[in-house]
C-alpha positions as protocol buffer text, in pm:
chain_id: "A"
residue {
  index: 1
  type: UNK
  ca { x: 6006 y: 7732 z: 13041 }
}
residue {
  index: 2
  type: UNK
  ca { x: 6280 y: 7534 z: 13118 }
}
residue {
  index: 3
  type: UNK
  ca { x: 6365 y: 7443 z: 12708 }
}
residue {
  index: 4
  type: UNK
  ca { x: 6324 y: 7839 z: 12641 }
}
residue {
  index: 5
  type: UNK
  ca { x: 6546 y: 7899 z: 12970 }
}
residue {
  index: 6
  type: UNK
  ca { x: 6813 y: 7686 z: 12805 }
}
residue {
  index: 7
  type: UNK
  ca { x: 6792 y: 7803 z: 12465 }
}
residue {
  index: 8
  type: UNK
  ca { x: 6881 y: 8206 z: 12612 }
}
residue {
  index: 9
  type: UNK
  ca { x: 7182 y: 8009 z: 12799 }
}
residue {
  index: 10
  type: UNK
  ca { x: 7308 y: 7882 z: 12483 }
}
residue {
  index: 11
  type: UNK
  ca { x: 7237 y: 8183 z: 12271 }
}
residue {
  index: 12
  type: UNK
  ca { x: 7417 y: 8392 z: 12573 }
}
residue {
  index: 13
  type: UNK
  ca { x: 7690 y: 8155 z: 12584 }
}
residue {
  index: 14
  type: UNK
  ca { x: 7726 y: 8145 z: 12191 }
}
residue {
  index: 15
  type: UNK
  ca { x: 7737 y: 8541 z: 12172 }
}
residue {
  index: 16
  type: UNK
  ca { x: 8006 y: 8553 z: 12471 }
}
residue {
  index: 17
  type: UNK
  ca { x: 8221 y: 8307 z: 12227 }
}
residue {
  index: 18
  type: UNK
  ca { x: 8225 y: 8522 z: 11928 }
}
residue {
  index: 19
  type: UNK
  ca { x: 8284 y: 8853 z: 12140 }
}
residue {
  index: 20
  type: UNK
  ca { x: 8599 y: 8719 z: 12253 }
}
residue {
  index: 21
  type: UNK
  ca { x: 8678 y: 8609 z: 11884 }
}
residue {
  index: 22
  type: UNK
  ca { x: 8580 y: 8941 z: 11795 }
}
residue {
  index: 23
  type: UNK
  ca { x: 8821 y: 9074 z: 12040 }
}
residue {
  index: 24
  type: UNK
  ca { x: 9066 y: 8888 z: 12019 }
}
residue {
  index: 25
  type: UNK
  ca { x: 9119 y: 8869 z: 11631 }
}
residue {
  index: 26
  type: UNK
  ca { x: 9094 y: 9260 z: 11669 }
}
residue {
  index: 27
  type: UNK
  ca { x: 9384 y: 9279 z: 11901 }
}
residue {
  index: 28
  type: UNK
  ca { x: 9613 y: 9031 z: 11735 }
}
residue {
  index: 29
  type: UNK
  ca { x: 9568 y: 9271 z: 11391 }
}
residue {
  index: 30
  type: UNK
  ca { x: 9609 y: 9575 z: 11589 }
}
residue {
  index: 31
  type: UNK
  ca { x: 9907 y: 9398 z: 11741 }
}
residue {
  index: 32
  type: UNK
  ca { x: 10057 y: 9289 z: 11402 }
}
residue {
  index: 33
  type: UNK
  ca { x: 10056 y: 9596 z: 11243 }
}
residue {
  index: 34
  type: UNK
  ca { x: 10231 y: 9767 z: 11512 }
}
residue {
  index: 35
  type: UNK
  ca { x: 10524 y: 9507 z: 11518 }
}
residue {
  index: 36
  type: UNK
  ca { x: 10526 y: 9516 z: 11101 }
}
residue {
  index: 37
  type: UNK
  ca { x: 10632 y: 9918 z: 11138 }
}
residue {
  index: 38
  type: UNK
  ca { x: 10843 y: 9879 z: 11450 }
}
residue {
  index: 39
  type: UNK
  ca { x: 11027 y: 9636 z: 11218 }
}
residue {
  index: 40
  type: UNK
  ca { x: 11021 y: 9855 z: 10914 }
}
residue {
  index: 41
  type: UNK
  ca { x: 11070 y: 10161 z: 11083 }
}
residue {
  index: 42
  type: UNK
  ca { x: 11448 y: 9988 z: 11233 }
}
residue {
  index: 43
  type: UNK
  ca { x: 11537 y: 9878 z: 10870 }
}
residue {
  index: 44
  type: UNK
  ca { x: 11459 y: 10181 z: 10770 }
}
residue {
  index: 45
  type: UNK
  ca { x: 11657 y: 10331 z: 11073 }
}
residue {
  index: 46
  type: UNK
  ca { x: 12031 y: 10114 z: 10953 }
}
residue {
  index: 47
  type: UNK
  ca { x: 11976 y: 10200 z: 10648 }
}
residue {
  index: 48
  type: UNK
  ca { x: 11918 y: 10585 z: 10702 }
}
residue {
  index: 49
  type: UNK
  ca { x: 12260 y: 10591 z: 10911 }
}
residue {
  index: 50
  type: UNK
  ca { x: 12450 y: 10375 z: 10641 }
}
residue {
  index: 51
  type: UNK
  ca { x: 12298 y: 10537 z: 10306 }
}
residue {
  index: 52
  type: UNK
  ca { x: 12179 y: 10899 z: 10419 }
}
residue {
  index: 53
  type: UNK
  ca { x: 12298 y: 11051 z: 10718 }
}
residue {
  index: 54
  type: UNK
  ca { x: 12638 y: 11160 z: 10572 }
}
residue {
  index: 55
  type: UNK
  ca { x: 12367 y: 11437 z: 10425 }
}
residue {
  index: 56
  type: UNK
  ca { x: 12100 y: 11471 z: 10624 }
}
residue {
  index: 57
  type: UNK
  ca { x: 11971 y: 11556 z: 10919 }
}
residue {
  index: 58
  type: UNK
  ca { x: 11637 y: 11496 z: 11129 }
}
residue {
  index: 59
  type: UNK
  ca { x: 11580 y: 11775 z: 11306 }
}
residue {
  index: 60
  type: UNK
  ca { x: 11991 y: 11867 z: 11365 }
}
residue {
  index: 61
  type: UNK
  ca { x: 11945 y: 12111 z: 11080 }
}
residue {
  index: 62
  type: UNK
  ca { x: 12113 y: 12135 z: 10710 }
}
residue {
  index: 63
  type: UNK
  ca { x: 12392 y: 11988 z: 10606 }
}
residue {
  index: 64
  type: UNK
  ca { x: 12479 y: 11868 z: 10259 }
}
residue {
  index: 65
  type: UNK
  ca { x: 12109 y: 11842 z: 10171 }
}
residue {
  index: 66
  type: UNK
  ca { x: 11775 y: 11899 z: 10382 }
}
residue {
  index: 67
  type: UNK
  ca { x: 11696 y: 11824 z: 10730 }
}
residue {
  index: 68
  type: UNK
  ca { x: 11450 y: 11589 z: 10653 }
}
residue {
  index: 69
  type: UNK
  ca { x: 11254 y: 11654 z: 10970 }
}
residue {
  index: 70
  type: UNK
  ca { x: 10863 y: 11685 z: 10930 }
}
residue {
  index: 71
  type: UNK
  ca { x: 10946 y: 11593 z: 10533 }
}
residue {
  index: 72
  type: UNK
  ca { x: 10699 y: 11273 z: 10515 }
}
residue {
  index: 73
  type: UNK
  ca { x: 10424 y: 11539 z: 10660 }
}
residue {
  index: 74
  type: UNK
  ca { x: 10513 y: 11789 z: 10356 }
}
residue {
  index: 75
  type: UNK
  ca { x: 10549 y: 11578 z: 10109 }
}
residue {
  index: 76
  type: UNK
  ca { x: 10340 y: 11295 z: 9951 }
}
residue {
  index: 77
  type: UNK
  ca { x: 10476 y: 10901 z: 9999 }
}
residue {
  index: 78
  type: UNK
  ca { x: 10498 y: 10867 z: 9606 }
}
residue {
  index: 79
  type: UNK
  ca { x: 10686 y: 11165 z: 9525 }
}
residue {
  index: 80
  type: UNK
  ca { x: 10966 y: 11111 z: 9838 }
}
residue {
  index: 81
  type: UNK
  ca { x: 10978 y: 10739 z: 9704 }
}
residue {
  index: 82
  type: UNK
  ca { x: 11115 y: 10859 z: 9353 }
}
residue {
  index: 83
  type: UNK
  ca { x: 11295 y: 11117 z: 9538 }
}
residue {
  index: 84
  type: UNK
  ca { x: 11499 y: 10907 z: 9761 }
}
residue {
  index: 85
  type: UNK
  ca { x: 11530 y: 10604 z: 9481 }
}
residue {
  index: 86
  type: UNK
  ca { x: 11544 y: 10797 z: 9163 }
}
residue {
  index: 87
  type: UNK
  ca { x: 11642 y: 11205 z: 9234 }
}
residue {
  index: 88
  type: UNK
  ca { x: 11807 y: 11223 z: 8887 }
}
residue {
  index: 89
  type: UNK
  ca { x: 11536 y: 11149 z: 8726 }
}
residue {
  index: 90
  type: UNK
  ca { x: 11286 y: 11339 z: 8894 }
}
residue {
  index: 91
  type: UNK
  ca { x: 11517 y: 11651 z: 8775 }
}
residue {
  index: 92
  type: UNK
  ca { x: 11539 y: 11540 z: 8434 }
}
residue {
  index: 93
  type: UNK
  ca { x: 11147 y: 11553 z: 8459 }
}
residue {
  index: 94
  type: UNK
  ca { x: 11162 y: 11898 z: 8552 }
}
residue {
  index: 95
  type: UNK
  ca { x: 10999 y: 11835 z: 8894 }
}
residue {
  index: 96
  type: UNK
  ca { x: 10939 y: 12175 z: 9029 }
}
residue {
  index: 97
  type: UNK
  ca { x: 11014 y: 12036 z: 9387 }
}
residue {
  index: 98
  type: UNK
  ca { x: 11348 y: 11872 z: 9302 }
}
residue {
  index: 99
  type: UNK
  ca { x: 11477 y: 12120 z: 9112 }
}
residue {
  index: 100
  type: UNK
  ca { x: 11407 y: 12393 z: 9390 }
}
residue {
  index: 101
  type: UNK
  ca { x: 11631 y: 12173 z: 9584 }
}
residue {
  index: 102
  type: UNK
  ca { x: 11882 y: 12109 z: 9338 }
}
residue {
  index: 103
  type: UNK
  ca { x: 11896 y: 12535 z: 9336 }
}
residue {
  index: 104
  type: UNK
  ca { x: 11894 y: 12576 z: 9715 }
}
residue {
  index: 105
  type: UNK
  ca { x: 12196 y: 12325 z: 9770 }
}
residue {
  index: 106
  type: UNK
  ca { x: 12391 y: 12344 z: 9464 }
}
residue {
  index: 107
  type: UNK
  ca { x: 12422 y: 11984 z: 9485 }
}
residue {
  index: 108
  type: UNK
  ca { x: 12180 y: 11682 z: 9337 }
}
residue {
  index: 109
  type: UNK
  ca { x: 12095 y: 11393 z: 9554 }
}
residue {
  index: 110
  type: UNK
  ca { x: 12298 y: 11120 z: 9433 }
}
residue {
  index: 111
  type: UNK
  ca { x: 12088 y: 10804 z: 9314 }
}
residue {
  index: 112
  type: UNK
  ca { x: 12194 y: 10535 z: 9617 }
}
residue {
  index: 113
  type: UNK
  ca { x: 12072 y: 10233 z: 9446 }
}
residue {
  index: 114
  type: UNK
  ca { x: 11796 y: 10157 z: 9712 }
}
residue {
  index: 115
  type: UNK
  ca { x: 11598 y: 9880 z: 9676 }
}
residue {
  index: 116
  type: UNK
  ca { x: 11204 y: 9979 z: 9679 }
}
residue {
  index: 117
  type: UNK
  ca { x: 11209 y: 9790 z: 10046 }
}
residue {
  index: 118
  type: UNK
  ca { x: 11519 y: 9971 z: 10197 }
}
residue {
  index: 119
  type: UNK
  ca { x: 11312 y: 10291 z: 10029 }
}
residue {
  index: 120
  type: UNK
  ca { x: 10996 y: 10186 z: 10187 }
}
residue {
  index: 121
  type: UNK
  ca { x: 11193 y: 10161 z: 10511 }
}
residue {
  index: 122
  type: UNK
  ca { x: 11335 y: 10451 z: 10520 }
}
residue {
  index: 123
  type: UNK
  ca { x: 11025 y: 10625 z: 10469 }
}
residue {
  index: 124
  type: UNK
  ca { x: 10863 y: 10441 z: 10765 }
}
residue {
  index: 125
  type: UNK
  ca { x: 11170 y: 10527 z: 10971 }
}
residue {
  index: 126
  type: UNK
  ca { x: 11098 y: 10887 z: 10867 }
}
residue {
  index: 127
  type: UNK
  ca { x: 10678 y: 10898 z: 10985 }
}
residue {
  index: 128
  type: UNK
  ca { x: 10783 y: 10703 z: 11340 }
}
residue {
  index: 129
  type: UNK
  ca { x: 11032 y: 10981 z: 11385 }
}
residue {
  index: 130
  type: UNK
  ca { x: 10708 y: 11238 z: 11320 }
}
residue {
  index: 131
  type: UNK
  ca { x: 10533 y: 11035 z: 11525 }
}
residue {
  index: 132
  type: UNK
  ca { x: 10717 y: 11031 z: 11854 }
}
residue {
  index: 133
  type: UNK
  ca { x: 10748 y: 11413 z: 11806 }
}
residue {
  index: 134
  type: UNK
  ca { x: 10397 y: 11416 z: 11764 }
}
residue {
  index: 135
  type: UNK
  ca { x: 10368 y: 11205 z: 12089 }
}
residue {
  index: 136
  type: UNK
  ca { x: 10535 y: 11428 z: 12267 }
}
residue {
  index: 137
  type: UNK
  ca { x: 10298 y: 11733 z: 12131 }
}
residue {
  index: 138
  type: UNK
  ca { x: 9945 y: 11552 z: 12109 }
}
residue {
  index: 139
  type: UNK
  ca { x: 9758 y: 11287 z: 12173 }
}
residue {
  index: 140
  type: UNK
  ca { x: 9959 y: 10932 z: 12238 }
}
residue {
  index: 141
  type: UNK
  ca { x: 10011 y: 10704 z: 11954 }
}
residue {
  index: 142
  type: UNK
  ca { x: 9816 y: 10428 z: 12069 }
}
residue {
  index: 143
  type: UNK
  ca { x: 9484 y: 10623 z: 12183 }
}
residue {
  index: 144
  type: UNK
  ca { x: 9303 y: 10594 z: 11864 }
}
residue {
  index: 145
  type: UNK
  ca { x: 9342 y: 10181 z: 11843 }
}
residue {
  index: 146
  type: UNK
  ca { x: 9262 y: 10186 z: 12289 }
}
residue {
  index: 147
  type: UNK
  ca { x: 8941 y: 10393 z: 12221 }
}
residue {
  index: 148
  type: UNK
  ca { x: 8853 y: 10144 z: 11960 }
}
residue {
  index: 149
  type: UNK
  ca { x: 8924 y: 9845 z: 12153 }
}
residue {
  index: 150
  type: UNK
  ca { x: 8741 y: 9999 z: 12452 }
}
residue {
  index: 151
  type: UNK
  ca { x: 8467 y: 10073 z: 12244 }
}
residue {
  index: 152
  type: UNK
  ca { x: 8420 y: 9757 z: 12086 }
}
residue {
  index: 153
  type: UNK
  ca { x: 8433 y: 9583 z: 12467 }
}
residue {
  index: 154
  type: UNK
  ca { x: 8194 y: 9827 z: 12577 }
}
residue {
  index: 155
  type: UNK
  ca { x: 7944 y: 9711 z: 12329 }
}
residue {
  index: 156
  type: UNK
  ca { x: 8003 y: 9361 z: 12361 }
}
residue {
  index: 157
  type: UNK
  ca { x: 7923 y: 9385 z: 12735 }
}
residue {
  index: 158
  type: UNK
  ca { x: 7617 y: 9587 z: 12677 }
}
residue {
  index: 159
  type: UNK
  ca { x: 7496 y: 9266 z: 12423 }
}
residue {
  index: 160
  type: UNK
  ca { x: 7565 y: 9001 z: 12701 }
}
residue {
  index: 161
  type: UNK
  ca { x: 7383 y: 9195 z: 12957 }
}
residue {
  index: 162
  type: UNK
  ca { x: 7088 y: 9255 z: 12743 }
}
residue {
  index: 163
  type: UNK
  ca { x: 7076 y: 8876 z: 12636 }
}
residue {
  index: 164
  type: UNK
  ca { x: 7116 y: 8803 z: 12991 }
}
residue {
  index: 165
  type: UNK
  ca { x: 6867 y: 9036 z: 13121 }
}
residue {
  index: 166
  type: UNK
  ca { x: 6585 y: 8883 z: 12905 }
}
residue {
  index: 167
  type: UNK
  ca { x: 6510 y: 8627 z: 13147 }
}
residue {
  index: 168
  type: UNK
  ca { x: 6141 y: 8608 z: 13244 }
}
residue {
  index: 169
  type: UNK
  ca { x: 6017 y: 8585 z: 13582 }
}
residue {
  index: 170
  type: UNK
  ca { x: 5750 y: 8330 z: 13659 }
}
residue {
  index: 171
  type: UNK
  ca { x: 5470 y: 8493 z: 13862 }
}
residue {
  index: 172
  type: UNK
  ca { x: 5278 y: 8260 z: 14063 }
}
């Protein structure tokens, strides 16, 4: 009894030591990712104000060219990407999208000479701005990754406890 009694204590103790891995490792990549678009998302924020807000807008209305608010929810990554880094082109390719613009503001974007990070950033800069409005409509940004977490913790209790509760009761 007293070998199988230890042998659940070190199974028990074993399984409590890779939940908190578990957990923890799950956090820190949660964590990460956050920080890697905060970081992104303030590049992307300079270089908005220094390359593109002498023609745009987010949310403030037109100007020069578009307000550019809700425009990473209407249009796909790839094709704002070219957009942003290569707008002549895109016209030259008869994009139906660009040239729509090009007839609404009488005007073609001018290419900026972005490099694909600076693009990259501005494009995150452009979803966290969705985002908070989206915040402020819906759910909170960080309930998805809590109700994971949660979840996950939940379960790993429920593991211990029915490791734990295994014991056997000598009956005399």
């Amino acid at each position: 009894m007293i070998c199988r009694q230890g042998l659940v204590n070190m199974t028990t103790k074993s399984t409590k030591k890779y939940l908190i891995l578990v957990l923890a490792l799950l956090t820190s990549v949660m964590s990460l990712g956050l920080v890697q678009n905060s970081i992104a998302a303030e590049t992307g924020e300079q270089v908005f104000q220094k390359k593109c807000a002498g023609c745009h807008t987010i949310g403030g209305g037109k100007l020069v060219g578009p307000d550019l608010a809700g425009v990473t929810s209407r249009r796909e990554e790839g094709w704002l990407f070219r957009q942003i880094q290569q707008p002549d082109t895109l016209i030259a390719e008869k994009d139906p999208i660009a040239l729509q613009l090009l007839q609404e503001y009488n005007m073609p974007m001018v290419p900026l000479g972005l490099e694909d990070s600076e693009v990259a950033a501005v494009i995150s800069y452009l979803k966290s701005i969705e985002q908070e409005a989206t915040v402020a409509a819906g759910l909170p940004s960080q309930y998805i990754p809590t109700l994971i977490v949660s979840i996950v913790f939940l379960i790993g209790l429920t593991l211990i406890g029915l490791r734990v509760g295994r014991k056997k009761v000598d009956v005399r």
